[in-house]
mmCIF file of C-alpha atoms and ligand atoms in Angstrom:
data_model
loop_
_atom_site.group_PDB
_atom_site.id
_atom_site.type_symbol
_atom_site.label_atom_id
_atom_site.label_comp_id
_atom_site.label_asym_id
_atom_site.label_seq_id
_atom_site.Cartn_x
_atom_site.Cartn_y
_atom_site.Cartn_z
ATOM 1 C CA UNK A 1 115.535 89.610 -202.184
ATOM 2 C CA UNK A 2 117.867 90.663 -199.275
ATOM 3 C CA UNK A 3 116.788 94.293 -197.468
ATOM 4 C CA UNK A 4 119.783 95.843 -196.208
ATOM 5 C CA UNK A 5 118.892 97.618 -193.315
ATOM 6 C CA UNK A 6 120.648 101.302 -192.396
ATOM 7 C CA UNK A 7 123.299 101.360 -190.124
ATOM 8 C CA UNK A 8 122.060 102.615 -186.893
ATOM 9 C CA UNK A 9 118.520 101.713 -187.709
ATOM 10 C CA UNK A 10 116.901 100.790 -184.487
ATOM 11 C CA UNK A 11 114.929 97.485 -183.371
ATOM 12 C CA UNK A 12 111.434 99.500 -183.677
ATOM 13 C CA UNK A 13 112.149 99.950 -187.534
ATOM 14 C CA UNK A 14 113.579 96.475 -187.975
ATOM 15 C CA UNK A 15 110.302 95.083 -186.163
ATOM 16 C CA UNK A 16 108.037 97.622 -188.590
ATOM 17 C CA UNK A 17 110.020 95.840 -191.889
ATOM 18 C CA UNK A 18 109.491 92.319 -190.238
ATOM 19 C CA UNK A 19 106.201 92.348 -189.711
ATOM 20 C CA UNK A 20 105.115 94.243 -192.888
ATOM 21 C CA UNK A 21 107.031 91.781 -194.555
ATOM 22 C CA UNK A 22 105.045 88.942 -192.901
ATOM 23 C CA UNK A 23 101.603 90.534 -193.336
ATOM 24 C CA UNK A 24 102.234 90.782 -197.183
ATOM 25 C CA UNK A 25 102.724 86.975 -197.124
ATOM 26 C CA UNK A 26 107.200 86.627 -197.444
ATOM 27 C CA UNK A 27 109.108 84.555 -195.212
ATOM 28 C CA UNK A 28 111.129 87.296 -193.621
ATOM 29 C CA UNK A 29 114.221 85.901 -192.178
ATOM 30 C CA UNK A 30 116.594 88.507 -189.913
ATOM 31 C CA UNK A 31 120.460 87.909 -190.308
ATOM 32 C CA UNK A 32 121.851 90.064 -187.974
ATOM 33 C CA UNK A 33 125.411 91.392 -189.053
ATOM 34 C CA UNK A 34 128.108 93.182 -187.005
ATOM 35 C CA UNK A 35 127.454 96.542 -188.381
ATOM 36 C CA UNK A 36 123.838 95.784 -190.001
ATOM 37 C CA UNK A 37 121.039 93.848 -189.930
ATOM 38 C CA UNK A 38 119.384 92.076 -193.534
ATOM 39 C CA UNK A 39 116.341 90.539 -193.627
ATOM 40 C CA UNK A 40 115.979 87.964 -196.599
ATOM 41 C CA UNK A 41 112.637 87.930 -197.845
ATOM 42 C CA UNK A 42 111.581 84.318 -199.519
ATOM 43 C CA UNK A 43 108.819 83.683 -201.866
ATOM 44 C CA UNK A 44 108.697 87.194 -203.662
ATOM 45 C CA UNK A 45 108.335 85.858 -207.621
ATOM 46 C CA UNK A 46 106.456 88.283 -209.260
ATOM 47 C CA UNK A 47 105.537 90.337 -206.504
ATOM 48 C CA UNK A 48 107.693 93.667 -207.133
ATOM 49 C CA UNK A 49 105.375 96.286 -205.821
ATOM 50 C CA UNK A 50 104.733 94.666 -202.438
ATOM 51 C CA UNK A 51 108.750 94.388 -202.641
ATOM 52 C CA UNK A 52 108.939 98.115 -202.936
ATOM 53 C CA UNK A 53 106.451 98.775 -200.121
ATOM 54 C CA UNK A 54 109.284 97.905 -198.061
ATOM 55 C CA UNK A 55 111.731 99.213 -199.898
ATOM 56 C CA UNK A 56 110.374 102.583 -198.838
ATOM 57 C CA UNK A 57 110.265 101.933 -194.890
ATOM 58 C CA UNK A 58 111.869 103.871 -192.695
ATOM 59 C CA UNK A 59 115.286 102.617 -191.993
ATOM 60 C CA UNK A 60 116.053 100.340 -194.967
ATOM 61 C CA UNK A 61 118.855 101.389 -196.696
ATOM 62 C CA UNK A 62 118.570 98.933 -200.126
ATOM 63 C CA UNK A 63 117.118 96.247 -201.909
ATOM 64 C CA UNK A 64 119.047 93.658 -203.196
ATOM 65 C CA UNK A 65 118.258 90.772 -205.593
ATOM 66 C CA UNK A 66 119.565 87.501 -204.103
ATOM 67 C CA UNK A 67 121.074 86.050 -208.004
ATOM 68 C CA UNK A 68 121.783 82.059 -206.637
ATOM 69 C CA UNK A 69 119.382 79.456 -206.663
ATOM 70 C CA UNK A 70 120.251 79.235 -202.966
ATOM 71 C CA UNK A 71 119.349 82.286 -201.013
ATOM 72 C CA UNK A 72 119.773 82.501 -196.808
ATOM 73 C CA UNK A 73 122.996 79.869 -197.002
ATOM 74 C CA UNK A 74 124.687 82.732 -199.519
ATOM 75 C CA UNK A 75 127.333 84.844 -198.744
ATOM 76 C CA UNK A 76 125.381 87.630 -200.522
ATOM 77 C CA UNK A 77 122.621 87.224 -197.342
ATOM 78 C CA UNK A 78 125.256 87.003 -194.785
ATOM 79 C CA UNK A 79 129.081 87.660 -195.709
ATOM 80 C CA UNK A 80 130.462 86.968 -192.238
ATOM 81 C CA UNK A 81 131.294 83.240 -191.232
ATOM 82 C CA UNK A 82 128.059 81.648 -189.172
ATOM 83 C CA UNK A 83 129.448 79.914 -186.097
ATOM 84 C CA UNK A 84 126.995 77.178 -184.976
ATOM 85 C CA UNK A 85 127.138 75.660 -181.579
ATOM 86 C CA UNK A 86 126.002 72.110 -181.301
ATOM 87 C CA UNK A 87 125.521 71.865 -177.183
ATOM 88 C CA UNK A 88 128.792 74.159 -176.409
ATOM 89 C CA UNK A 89 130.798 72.601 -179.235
ATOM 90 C CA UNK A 90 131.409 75.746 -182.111
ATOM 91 C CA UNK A 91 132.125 74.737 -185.701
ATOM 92 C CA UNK A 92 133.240 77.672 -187.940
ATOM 93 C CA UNK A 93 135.359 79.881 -185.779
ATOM 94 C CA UNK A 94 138.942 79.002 -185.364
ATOM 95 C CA UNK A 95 139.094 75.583 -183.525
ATOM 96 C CA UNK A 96 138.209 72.533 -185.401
ATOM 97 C CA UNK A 97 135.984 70.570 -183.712
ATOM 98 C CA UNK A 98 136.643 66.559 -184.208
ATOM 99 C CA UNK A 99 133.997 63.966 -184.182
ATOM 100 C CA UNK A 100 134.387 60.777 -183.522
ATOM 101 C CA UNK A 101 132.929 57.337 -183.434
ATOM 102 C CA UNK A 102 131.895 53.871 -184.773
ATOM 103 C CA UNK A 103 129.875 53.827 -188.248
ATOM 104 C CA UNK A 104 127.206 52.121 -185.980
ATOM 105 C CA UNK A 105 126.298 51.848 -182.323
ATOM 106 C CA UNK A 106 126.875 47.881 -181.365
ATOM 107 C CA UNK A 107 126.082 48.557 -177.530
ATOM 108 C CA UNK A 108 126.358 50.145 -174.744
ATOM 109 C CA UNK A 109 129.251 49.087 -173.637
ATOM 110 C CA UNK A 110 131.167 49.381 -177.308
ATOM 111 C CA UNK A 111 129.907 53.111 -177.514
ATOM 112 C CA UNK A 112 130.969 54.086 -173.880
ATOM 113 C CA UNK A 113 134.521 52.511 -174.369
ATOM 114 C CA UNK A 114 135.001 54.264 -177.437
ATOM 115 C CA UNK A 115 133.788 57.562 -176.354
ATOM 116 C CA UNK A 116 136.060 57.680 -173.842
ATOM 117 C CA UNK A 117 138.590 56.380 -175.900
ATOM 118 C CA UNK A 118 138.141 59.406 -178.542
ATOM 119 C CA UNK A 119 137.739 62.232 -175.761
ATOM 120 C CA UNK A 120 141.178 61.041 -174.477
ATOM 121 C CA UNK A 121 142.759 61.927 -177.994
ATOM 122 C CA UNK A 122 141.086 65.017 -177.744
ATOM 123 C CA UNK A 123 137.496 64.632 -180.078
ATOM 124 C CA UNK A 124 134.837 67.265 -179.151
ATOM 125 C CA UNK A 125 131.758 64.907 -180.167
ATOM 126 C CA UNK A 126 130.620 61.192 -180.256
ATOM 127 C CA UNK A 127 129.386 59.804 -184.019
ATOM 128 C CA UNK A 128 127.627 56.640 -184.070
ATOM 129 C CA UNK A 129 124.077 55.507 -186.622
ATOM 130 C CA UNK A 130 121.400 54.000 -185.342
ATOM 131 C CA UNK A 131 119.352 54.584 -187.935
ATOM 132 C CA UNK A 132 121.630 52.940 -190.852
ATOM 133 C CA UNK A 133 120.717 54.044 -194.415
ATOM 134 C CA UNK A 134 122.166 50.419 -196.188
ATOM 135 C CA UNK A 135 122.442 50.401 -199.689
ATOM 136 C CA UNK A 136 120.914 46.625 -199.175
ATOM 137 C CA UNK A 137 118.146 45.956 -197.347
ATOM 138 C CA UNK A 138 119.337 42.763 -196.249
ATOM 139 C CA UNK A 139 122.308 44.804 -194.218
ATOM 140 C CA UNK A 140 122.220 45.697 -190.732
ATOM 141 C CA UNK A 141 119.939 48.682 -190.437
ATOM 142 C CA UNK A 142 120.874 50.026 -186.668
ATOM 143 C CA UNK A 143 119.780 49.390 -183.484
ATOM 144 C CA UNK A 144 117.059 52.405 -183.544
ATOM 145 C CA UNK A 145 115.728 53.802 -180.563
ATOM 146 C CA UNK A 146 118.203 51.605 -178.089
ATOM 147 C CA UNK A 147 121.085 52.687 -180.105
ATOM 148 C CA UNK A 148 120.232 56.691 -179.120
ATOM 149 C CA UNK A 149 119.776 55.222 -175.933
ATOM 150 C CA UNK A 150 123.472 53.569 -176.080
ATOM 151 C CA UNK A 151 125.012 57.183 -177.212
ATOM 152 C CA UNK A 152 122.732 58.967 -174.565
ATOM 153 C CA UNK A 153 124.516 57.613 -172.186
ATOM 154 C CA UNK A 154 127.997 57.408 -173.789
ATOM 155 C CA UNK A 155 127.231 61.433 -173.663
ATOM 156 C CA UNK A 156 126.610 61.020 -169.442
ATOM 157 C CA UNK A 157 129.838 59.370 -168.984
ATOM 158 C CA UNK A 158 132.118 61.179 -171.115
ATOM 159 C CA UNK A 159 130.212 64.577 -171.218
ATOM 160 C CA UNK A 160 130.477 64.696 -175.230
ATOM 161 C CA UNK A 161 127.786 65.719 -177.009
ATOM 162 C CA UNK A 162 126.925 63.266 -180.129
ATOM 163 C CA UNK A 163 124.968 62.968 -183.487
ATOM 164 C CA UNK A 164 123.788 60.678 -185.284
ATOM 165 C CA UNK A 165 121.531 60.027 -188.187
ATOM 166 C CA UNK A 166 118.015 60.543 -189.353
ATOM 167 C CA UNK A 167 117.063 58.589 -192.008
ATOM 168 C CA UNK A 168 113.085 59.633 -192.434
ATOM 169 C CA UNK A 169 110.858 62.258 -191.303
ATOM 170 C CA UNK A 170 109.002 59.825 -188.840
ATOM 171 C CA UNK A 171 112.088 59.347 -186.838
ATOM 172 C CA UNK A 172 112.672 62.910 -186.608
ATOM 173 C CA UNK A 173 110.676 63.531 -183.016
ATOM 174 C CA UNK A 174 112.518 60.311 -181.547
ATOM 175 C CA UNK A 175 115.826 61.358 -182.307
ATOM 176 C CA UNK A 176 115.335 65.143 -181.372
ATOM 177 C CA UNK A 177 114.560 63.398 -177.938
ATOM 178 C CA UNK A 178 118.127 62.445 -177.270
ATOM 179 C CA UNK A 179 120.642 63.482 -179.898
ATOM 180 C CA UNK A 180 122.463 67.062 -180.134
ATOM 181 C CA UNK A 181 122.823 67.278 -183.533
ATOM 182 C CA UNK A 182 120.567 65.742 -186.414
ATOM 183 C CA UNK A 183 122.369 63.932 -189.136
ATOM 184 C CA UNK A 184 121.618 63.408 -193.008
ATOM 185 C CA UNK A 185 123.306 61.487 -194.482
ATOM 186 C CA UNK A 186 124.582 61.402 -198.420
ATOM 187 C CA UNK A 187 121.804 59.110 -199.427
ATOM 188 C CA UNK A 188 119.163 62.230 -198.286
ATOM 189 C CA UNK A 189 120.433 64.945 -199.291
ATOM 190 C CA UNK A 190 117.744 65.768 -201.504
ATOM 191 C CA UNK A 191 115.127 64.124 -199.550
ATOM 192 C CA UNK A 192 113.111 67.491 -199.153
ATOM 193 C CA UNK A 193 109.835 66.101 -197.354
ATOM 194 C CA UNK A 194 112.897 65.345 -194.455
ATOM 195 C CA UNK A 195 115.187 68.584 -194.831
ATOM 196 C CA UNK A 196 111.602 70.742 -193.908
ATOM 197 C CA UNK A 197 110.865 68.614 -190.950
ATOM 198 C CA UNK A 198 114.294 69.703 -189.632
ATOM 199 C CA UNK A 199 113.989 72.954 -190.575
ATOM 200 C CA UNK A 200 110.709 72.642 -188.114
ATOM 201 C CA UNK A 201 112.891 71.726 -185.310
ATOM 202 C CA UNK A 202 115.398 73.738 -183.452
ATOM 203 C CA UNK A 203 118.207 71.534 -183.134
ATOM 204 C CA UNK A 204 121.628 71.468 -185.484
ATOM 205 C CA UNK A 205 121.833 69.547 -188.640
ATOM 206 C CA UNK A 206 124.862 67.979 -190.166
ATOM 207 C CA UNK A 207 123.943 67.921 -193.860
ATOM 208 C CA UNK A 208 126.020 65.516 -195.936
ATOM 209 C CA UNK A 209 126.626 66.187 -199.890
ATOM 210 C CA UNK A 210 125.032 63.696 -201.909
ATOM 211 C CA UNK A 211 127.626 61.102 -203.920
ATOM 212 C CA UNK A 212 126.492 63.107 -206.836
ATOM 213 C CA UNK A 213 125.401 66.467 -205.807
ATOM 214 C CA UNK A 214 126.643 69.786 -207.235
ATOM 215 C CA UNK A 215 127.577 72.251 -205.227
ATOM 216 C CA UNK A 216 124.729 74.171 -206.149
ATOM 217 C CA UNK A 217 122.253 71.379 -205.491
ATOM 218 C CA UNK A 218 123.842 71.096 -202.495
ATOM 219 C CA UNK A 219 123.906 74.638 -200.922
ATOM 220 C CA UNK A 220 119.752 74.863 -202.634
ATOM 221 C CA UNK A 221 118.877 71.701 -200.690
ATOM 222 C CA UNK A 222 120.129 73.177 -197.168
ATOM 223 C CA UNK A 223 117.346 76.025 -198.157
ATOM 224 C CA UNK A 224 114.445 73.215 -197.419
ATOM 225 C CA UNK A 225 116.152 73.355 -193.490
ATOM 226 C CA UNK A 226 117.036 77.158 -193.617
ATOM 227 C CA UNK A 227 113.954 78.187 -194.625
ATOM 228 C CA UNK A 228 111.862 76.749 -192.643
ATOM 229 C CA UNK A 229 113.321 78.883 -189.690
ATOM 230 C CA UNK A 230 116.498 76.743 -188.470
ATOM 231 C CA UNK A 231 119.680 78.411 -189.276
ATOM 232 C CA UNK A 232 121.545 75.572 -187.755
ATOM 233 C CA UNK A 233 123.080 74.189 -190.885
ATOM 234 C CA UNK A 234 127.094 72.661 -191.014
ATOM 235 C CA UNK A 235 127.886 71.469 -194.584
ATOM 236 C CA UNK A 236 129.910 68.397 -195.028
ATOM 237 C CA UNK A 237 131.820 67.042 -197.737
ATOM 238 C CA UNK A 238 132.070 62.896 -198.409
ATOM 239 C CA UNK A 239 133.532 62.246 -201.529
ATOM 240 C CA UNK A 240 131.821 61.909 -204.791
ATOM 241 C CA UNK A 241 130.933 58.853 -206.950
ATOM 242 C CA UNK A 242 133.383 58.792 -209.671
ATOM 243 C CA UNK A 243 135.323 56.343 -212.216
ATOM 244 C CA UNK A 244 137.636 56.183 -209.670
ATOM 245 C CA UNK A 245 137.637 52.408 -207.428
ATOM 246 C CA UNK A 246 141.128 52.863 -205.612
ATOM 247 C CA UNK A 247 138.931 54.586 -203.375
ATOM 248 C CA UNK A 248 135.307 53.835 -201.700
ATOM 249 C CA UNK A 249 134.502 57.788 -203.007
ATOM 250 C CA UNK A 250 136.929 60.645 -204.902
ATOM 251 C CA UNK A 251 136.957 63.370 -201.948
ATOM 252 C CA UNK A 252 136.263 66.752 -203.397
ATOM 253 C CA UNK A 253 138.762 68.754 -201.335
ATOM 254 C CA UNK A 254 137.627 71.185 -203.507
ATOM 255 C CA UNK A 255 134.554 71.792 -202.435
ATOM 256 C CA UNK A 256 135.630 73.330 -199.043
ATOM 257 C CA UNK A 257 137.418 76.702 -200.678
ATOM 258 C CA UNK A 258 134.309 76.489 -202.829
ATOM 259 C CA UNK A 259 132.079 76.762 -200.589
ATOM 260 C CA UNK A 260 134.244 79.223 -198.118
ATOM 261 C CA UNK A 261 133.326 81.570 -201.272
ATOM 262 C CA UNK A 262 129.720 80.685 -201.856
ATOM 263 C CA UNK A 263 127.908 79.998 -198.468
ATOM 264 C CA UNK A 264 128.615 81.794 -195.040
ATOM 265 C CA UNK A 265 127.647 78.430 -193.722
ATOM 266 C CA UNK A 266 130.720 75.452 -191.893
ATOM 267 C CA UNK A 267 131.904 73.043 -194.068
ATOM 268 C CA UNK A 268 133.564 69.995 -192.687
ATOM 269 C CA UNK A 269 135.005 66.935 -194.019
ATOM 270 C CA UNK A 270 134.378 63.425 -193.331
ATOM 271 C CA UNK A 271 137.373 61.793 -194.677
ATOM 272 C CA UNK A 272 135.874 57.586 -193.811
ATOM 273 C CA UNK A 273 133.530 57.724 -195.788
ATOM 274 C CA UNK A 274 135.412 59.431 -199.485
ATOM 275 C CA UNK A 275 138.626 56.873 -198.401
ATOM 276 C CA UNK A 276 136.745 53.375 -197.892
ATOM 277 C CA UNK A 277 140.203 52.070 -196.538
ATOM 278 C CA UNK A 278 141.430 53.385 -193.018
ATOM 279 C CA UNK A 279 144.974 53.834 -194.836
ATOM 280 C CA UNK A 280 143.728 57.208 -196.321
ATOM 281 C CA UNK A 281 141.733 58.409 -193.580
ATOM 282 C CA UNK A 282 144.804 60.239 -191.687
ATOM 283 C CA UNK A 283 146.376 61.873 -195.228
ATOM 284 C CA UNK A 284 142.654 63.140 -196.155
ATOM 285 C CA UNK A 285 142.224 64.387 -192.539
ATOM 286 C CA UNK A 286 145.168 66.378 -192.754
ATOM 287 C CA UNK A 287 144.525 67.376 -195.717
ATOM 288 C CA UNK A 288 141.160 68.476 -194.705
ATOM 289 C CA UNK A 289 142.777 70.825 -192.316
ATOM 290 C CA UNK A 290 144.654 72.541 -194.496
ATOM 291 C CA UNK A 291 142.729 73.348 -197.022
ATOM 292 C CA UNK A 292 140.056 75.339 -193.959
ATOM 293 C CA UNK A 293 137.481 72.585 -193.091
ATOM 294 C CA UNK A 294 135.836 73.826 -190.080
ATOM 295 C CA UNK A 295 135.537 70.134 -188.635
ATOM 296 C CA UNK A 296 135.721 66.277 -189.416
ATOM 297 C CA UNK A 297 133.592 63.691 -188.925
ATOM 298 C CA UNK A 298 136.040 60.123 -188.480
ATOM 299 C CA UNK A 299 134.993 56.597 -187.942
ATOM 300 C CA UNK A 300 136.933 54.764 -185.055
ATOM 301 C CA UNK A 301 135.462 51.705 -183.849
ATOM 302 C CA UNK A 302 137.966 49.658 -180.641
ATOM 303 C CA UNK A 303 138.006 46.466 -182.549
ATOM 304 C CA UNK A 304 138.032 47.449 -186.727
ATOM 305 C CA UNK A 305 137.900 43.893 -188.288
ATOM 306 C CA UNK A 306 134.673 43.244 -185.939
ATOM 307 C CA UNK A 307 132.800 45.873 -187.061
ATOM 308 C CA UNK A 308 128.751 45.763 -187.951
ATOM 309 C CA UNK A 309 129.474 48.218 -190.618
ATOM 310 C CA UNK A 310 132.484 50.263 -192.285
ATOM 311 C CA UNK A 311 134.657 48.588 -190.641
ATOM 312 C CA UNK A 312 137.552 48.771 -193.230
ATOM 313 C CA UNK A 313 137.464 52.118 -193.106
ATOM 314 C CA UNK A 314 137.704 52.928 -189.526
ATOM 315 C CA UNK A 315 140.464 53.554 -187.228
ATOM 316 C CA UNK A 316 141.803 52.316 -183.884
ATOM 317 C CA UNK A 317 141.424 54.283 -181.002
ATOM 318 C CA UNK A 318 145.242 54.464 -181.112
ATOM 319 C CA UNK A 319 145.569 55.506 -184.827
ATOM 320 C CA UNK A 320 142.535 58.271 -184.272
ATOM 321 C CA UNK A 321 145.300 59.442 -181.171
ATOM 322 C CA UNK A 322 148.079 59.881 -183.062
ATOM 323 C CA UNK A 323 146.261 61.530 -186.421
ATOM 324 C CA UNK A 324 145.037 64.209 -183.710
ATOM 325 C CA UNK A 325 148.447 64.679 -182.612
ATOM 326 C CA UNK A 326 149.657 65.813 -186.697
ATOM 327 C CA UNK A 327 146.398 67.225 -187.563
ATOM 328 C CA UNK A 328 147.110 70.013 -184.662
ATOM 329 C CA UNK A 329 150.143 70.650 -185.845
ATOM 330 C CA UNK A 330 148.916 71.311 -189.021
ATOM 331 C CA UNK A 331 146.150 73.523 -187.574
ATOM 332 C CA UNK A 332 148.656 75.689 -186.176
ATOM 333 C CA UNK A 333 150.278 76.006 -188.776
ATOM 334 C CA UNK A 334 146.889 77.521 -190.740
ATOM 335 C CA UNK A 335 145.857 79.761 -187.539
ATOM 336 C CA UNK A 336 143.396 77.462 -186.671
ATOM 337 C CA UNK A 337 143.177 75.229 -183.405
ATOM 338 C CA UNK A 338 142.293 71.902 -182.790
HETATM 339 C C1 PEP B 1 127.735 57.530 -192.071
HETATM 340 O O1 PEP B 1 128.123 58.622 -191.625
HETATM 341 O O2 PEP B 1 127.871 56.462 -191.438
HETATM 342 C C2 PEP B 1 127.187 57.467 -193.449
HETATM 343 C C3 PEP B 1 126.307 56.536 -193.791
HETATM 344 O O3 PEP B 1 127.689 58.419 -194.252
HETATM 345 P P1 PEP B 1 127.227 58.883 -195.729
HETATM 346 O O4 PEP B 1 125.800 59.314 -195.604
HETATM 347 O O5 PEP B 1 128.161 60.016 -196.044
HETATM 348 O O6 PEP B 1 127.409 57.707 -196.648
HETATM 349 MN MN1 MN B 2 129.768 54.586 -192.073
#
C-alpha cells in the first residue's frame, strides 16, 4: 500500500503517519517526491482496518494499492528517476557512468596499472572480483581479502571509487570494509538470505539479473535489499541463457526500456559478460547507450590472453579508449553524457 501524502503537508504530520505506521507493526518506508512525499507501507496482508487508521490522518491525501509483486523498486511508489551516488559517482541522471576493470584482481600491481589505464579513457569506477563465483570449483576463486586490498589501493592512486563482488552473507562485513559499492552477481540474484544482509548495510548494491530471471523476479528480488531499509539499488542487465551459443549469453537490450517503465530504479548494462568474445563488447556497449542504460560495467584486463578469468571477453586498455571515444558520441546524440 503506498500513502500519498497532501501537498503541503508538513514534516510534523509526515512524522505522526510514520510512526503510527510503525507502532501498528508495517515497515513504513518514506519516498520523498518533488511535490509530495509517499510512504510505502510493507507487510499489510489482511490488515485493512489498521490500513485505514492511517488513511484517516491528518495530512494524507490517499491510499493506494501497490498491484506488482515488487513494491518500493515500482514506479507506482516513486515515478521520478532515483539517482544513486556510489562515493560521488551518480548513475541515473544524465551522464553515464563507465566502469571498468579486470574480471579478477591478479595483484597489485595489475589492478593499479589498469586503473589508471581506464581513468585515462575516461571510466568513473574500478571493477575487479575477488570473491569469484566459478561455475567449477576447481577454477580460480579470487584472491579474497588481499584482492580488496589490491583495489583499495588502486582507488588511492587513481582516486576511482570501485566494486566488486559479494558472493555470501559472511563476506558481507569484510567487503563493506573497503569497497564502495557491493556487487551480486548473476549466480545470486535470488540468493535472499544475502540480498537482506545488504539491505542491513548502508552501502550501494549493483544487483545483476540472473541468466534466467524474469523481469519480475528480478525487480521482486531487489525488494529483499529495499526493504530492509537500503534504497541503494542499480539494476543491471547480463544477458540471458538461451539456445543461442554464438554468444557466451543473448543480451536482453530489452530489458532496459522495460524496466525504464516498471522500476524508478538505474539500469545498466554489462555488455562482457552477455558477449563472451571481446569482438561484441564495443557494438553491445553502444548499443547499450542508445537504448538509455544509465551505466556499463566492461571488462578490460592490460594483457587479455593472460587473464585468470574472462579473459576472451575483455578488452585492451586501448580498445576500452577508443569504444569511450564512439560511445560519447552516441550519448550526445541521446541527451545523455558520458
Ligand atoms: C563478473 O562480473 O565478473 C561476473 C561474474 O558477472 P555475472 O555475475 O554477471 O556472471
Ligand atoms: Mn567476469
Amino acid at each position: 500500500m503506498i500513502v500519498v501524502m497532501k501537498i503541503g503537508a508538513d514534516k510534523e504530520q509526515l512524522a505522526r503517519v510514520l510512526e503510527t505506521a510503525d507502532e501498528l507493526g508495517f515497515s513504513p518506508h518514506i519516498i520523498e517526491g518533488k511535490e509530495r512525499n509517499v510512504i510505502g507501507l510493507v507487510g499489510i496482508a489482511g490488515q485493512r482496518d489498521k490500513v485505514n487508521v492511517i488513511g484517516n490522518m491528518d495530512g494524507v491525501d490517499k491510499l493506494v494499492p501497490i498491484s506488482k509483486a515488487y513494491k518500493l523498486a515500482s514506479k507506482e511508489v516513486k515515478p521520478e528517476p532515483s539517482i544513486i551516488d556510489v562515493s560521488g559517482v551518480k548513475f541515473g541522471g544524465v551522464n553515464i557512468p563507465v566502469i571498468a576493470g579486470p574480471c579478477s584482481v591478479e595483484g597489485e600491481e595489475m589492478i593499479i596499472k589498469t586503473a589508471e589505464l581506464i581513468k585515462a579513457a575516461g571510466a568513473s569506477m574500478i571493477r575487479g572480483g575477488a570473491f569469484k563465483p566459478r561455475t567449477s570449483p576447481y577454477s580460480f576463486q579470487g584472491l579474497e581479502e588481499e584482492g580488496l586490498k589490491n583495489l583499495a589501493k588502486a582507488r588511492e592512486v587513481t582516486g576511482l571509487p570501485f566494486v566488486t563482488e559479494v558472493t555470501n552473507p559472511r563476506y558481507v562485513d569484510m567487503v563493506y570494509k573497503y569497497a564502495d559499492m557491493f556487487q551480486v552477481g548473476a549466480r545470486n540474484v535470488q540468493n535472499f538470505a544475502l540480498l537482506s544482509e545488504l539491505g542491513k548495510t548502508d552501502k550501494p548494491v549493483l544487483l545483476k539479473r540472473g541468466m534466467s530471471t524474469t523481469i519480475e523476479e528480478y525487480l521482486t528480488a531487489s525488494e529483499y535489499i529495499l526493504s530492509e531499509g537500503n534504497k541503494n539499488v542499480i539494476l543491471c542487465e547480463r544477458g540471458l541463457r538461451t539456445f543461442e551459443t554464438a554468444t557466451r549469453n543473448t543480451l536482453d537490450i530489452s530489458a532496459v526500456p522495460v524496466i525504464k517503465e516498471k522500476s524508478h530504479l538505474p539500469i545498466m548494462i554489462d555488455p562482457s559478460h552477455a558477449a563472451g568474445h571481446w569482438q561484441y563488447v564495443g557494438p553491445l556497449s553502444k548499443a547499450a547507450v542508445a537504448i538509455g542504460a544509465d551505466g556499463l560495467i566492461i571488462e578490460v584486463h592490460p594483457d587479455p590472453a593472460k587473464a585468470w578469468s574472462d579473459g576472451a571477453q575483455s578488452l585492451t586498455p586501448a580498445q576500452f579508449k577508443e569504444l569511450m571515444d564512439s560511445m560519447r558520441t552516441i550519448a550526445l546524440a541521446v541527451g545523455r553524457t558520458i
